[in-house]
């Protein structure tokens, strides 16, 4: 690592596999003490439980975010992911691609350094080696997943809240998760509904955004609309399946 780190700037990360619900203090010690980041398996496994396997709710995801904020000395430097060469593909045959779209959106707007495994943007499927690392027979820039990655990668470059901001949970139930990230004057508000059937009325959610009306920065890719902020509170609104909204300060160029 001394040789690698002598060529600055450089970013290095490695893999220390953790299974579902596995917690290992040695894992955090390595990330904190040995000069390189790790693939954040705690993050990846939890996001898959919530959105791929439906074995946990947003409460579990929010708890993981809170706990790892204190476990890692530099949580924003850990590498988040959906797909990995040692795991089954996130997308499965016959599954709704919107689950992958939602998971990509969460990963690209939450803390950490997003790592996108090839083919996720094409909704590749496959369980186990070698099926989870198969060849790509085509490539499209028109998939919704590709468009989400493109838009949010650009947003990450212009809004520092996505790269460096702390995470605040603003509203939550089993299906809906509203969180805000802020760094200096940059603010992003993200809202997710993973239910395929339920509509929820979200009211009384606090925000650091100044008063005003904010529109969806994904321009409707996930059916997001607009919300109004007054007195540090988001106006009540109803959310249906996979509605997602991204907000930044009015003077940001997005």
Coordinates of C-alpha atoms in Angstrom, one line a residue:
X1 CA 0.0 0.0 0.0
X2 CA 2.9 2.4 0.6
X3 CA 4.0 2.0 -3.0
X4 CA 0.5 2.5 -4.3
X5 CA -0.2 5.5 -2.0
X6 CA 3.0 7.2 -3.1
X7 CA 1.2 7.9 -6.4
X8 CA -1.4 10.4 -5.3
X9 CA -4.1 11.0 -5.9
X10 CA -5.2 7.4 -5.9
X11 CA -8.2 5.5 -4.6
X12 CA -8.0 1.8 -3.7
X13 CA -10.5 -0.6 -2.3
X14 CA -10.7 -4.4 -1.7
X15 CA -13.2 -7.1 -1.0
X16 CA -14.1 -8.6 2.4
X17 CA -17.2 -10.7 1.9
X18 CA -20.0 -10.5 4.5
X19 CA -23.2 -12.5 4.3
X20 CA -26.7 -11.3 5.0
X21 CA -27.0 -9.8 8.5
X22 CA -23.3 -10.5 9.2
X23 CA -21.4 -8.0 11.3
X24 CA -17.7 -8.4 11.8
X25 CA -15.7 -5.8 13.8
X26 CA -12.5 -6.9 12.0
X27 CA -14.1 -5.8 8.8
X28 CA -14.5 -2.2 10.1
X29 CA -11.1 -2.3 11.7
X30 CA -9.5 -3.1 8.3
X31 CA -11.4 -0.3 6.5
X32 CA -10.4 2.2 9.3
X33 CA -6.7 1.3 9.8
X34 CA -5.1 -0.2 6.6
X35 CA -5.2 2.7 4.1
X36 CA -7.8 1.3 1.7
X37 CA -11.6 1.2 1.4
X38 CA -13.8 -1.9 1.2
X39 CA -16.7 -3.0 -0.9
X40 CA -19.5 -2.2 1.6
X41 CA -21.1 -5.6 1.9
X42 CA -23.2 -4.5 4.8
X43 CA -24.8 -1.9 2.5
X44 CA -25.1 -4.2 -0.5
X45 CA -26.6 -7.0 1.4
X46 CA -29.2 -4.8 3.1
X47 CA -30.2 -3.0 -0.1
X48 CA -30.8 -6.4 -1.7
X49 CA -32.8 -7.6 1.3
X50 CA -35.1 -4.6 1.0
X51 CA -35.5 -4.3 -2.7
X52 CA -34.6 -7.6 -4.3
X53 CA -35.6 -10.2 -1.8
X54 CA -38.3 -8.3 0.2
X55 CA -37.0 -9.8 3.4
X56 CA -36.5 -6.5 5.2
X57 CA -38.0 -3.0 5.2
X58 CA -36.7 0.5 5.0
X59 CA -36.3 0.4 8.8
X60 CA -33.5 -2.1 8.4
X61 CA -31.8 0.0 5.7
X62 CA -32.1 3.2 7.8
X63 CA -30.6 1.3 10.8
X64 CA -27.7 0.1 8.7
X65 CA -27.0 3.6 7.4
X66 CA -27.0 5.0 11.0
X67 CA -24.8 2.2 12.4
X68 CA -22.2 2.3 9.7
X69 CA -21.9 6.1 10.0
X70 CA -20.3 5.4 13.4
X71 CA -18.6 2.1 12.5
X72 CA -16.6 3.6 9.6
X73 CA -14.3 6.4 10.2
X74 CA -14.9 7.5 6.6
X75 CA -18.3 6.1 5.6
X76 CA -18.3 8.2 2.4
X77 CA -15.2 6.4 1.2
X78 CA -16.7 2.9 1.3
X79 CA -17.7 1.4 -2.0
X80 CA -21.4 0.7 -2.4
X81 CA -22.9 -1.8 -4.9
X82 CA -25.9 -3.8 -6.0
X83 CA -24.2 -6.4 -8.1
X84 CA -20.9 -8.3 -7.5
X85 CA -19.0 -11.1 -9.2
X86 CA -19.4 -13.2 -6.1
X87 CA -23.2 -12.8 -5.8
X88 CA -26.3 -13.7 -7.8
X89 CA -27.3 -10.8 -10.1
X90 CA -29.7 -8.3 -8.6
X91 CA -32.2 -8.6 -11.4
X92 CA -33.8 -11.9 -11.8
X93 CA -35.7 -13.5 -14.8
X94 CA -39.3 -12.3 -14.8
X95 CA -38.8 -9.7 -12.1
X96 CA -39.9 -6.1 -12.5
X97 CA -37.0 -4.0 -13.8
X98 CA -38.3 -1.1 -11.6
X99 CA -36.8 -2.8 -8.6
X100 CA -33.3 -2.4 -10.1
X101 CA -34.1 1.1 -11.2
X102 CA -35.1 2.0 -7.6
X103 CA -32.0 0.3 -6.1
X104 CA -29.7 2.2 -8.5
X105 CA -31.4 5.4 -7.5
X106 CA -30.8 4.7 -3.8
X107 CA -27.2 3.7 -4.4
X108 CA -26.4 6.8 -6.5
X109 CA -28.0 9.2 -3.9
X110 CA -26.8 7.7 -0.6
X111 CA -23.4 7.8 1.1
X112 CA -20.4 6.0 -0.3
X113 CA -18.7 5.6 -3.6
X114 CA -21.1 3.8 -6.1
X115 CA -19.7 0.8 -7.9
X116 CA -21.7 -0.3 -10.9
X117 CA -21.0 -3.9 -12.1
X118 CA -21.1 -4.2 -15.9
X119 CA -24.5 -5.3 -17.2
X120 CA -26.6 -3.9 -14.4
X121 CA -27.7 -1.1 -16.7
X122 CA -28.9 -3.8 -19.2
X123 CA -30.7 -5.8 -16.5
X124 CA -28.5 -8.9 -16.9
X125 CA -29.6 -11.9 -14.9
X126 CA -27.7 -15.0 -13.7
X127 CA -27.1 -16.9 -10.5
X128 CA -23.7 -18.1 -9.4
X129 CA -20.4 -18.3 -11.2
X130 CA -20.2 -18.2 -14.3
X131 CA -23.8 -17.1 -14.9
X132 CA -23.4 -13.9 -12.9
X133 CA -20.5 -12.8 -15.1
X134 CA -21.8 -13.7 -18.5
X135 CA -21.0 -12.0 -21.8
X136 CA -23.1 -9.1 -23.0
X137 CA -24.6 -9.7 -26.4
X138 CA -25.8 -6.1 -26.8
X139 CA -25.7 -2.7 -25.2
X140 CA -28.4 -0.1 -25.1
X141 CA -28.2 3.5 -23.9
X142 CA -32.0 3.7 -23.8
X143 CA -32.7 1.5 -20.9
X144 CA -34.2 3.2 -17.9
X145 CA -31.4 2.0 -15.7
X146 CA -28.8 3.5 -18.0
X147 CA -30.7 6.8 -18.0
X148 CA -30.9 6.9 -14.2
X149 CA -27.1 6.2 -13.9
X150 CA -26.4 8.9 -16.5
X151 CA -28.6 11.6 -14.8
X152 CA -27.5 10.8 -11.2
X153 CA -23.8 10.5 -12.1
X154 CA -24.0 14.0 -13.5
X155 CA -25.9 15.2 -10.4
X156 CA -23.2 13.7 -8.2
X157 CA -20.6 15.9 -9.9
X158 CA -22.6 19.2 -9.4
X159 CA -24.2 18.7 -6.0
X160 CA -21.6 18.0 -3.3
X161 CA -24.3 16.7 -0.9
X162 CA -24.3 13.4 -2.8
X163 CA -20.5 12.9 -2.4
X164 CA -20.0 14.3 1.1
X165 CA -23.3 14.9 2.9
X166 CA -24.6 13.4 6.1
X167 CA -27.8 11.4 5.9
X168 CA -31.0 12.5 7.7
X169 CA -34.0 10.3 7.7
X170 CA -37.1 12.5 7.2
X171 CA -40.0 10.1 6.9
X172 CA -40.2 6.3 7.0
X173 CA -42.5 3.3 7.1
X174 CA -42.0 -0.2 5.8
X175 CA -42.4 0.8 2.2
X176 CA -41.6 4.5 2.1
X177 CA -38.2 6.1 2.8
X178 CA -37.5 9.8 2.7
X179 CA -34.0 11.0 3.4
X180 CA -32.0 14.2 3.0
X181 CA -28.3 14.8 2.5
X182 CA -26.6 18.1 3.0
X183 CA -23.1 19.4 2.6
X184 CA -22.7 23.2 3.1
X185 CA -25.4 24.8 1.0
X186 CA -26.0 21.8 -1.2
X187 CA -29.1 19.7 -0.3
X188 CA -30.7 16.7 -1.9
X189 CA -34.0 15.2 -0.8
X190 CA -34.8 11.7 -1.9
X191 CA -38.1 9.8 -1.5
X192 CA -38.8 6.1 -2.3
X193 CA -41.9 3.9 -2.2
X194 CA -41.2 0.3 -2.8
X195 CA -44.7 -1.0 -2.6
X196 CA -46.3 -2.3 -5.7
X197 CA -49.9 -1.7 -4.5
X198 CA -50.0 0.9 -1.7
X199 CA -50.3 4.7 -1.9
X200 CA -49.1 6.7 1.1
X201 CA -49.8 10.2 2.2
X202 CA -46.6 11.8 3.4
X203 CA -47.1 14.8 5.7
X204 CA -45.2 16.8 8.2
X205 CA -41.7 15.8 6.9
X206 CA -39.1 18.3 7.9
X207 CA -36.4 19.5 5.5
X208 CA -33.5 21.9 5.4
X209 CA -34.5 23.1 1.9
X210 CA -35.6 26.8 1.8
X211 CA -39.2 27.6 0.9
X212 CA -40.2 27.0 -2.7
X213 CA -41.4 24.4 -5.1
X214 CA -39.0 21.7 -6.3
X215 CA -39.3 19.4 -9.3
X216 CA -38.1 15.9 -10.0
X217 CA -34.5 15.9 -11.2
X218 CA -35.0 12.5 -12.9
X219 CA -37.6 14.2 -15.1
X220 CA -40.3 11.6 -14.5
X221 CA -38.1 8.4 -15.1
X222 CA -39.6 7.0 -11.8
X223 CA -42.8 9.0 -12.0
X224 CA -41.6 11.7 -9.6
X225 CA -43.6 14.9 -9.4
X226 CA -43.0 18.2 -7.4
X227 CA -43.3 19.2 -3.8
X228 CA -43.6 22.5 -2.0
X229 CA -41.6 23.5 1.0
X230 CA -42.8 26.1 3.5
X231 CA -41.4 26.8 7.0
X232 CA -39.0 23.9 6.9
X233 CA -41.8 21.4 6.2
X234 CA -42.7 19.5 3.0
X235 CA -46.3 19.9 2.0
X236 CA -48.4 16.7 2.2
X237 CA -48.5 14.6 -1.0
X238 CA -49.5 11.1 -2.0
X239 CA -47.0 8.6 -3.3
X240 CA -47.6 5.6 -5.5
X241 CA -45.2 2.8 -6.6
X242 CA -41.6 3.9 -7.2
X243 CA -42.2 7.7 -7.1
X244 CA -38.9 9.3 -6.5
X245 CA -38.1 13.0 -6.1
X246 CA -34.7 14.7 -6.1
X247 CA -34.3 18.2 -4.8
X248 CA -31.5 20.7 -4.7
X249 CA -31.2 24.4 -3.8
X250 CA -32.9 26.7 -6.4
X251 CA -29.6 28.2 -7.4
X252 CA -28.1 24.8 -8.4
X253 CA -27.7 24.1 -12.1
X254 CA -28.8 20.5 -12.6

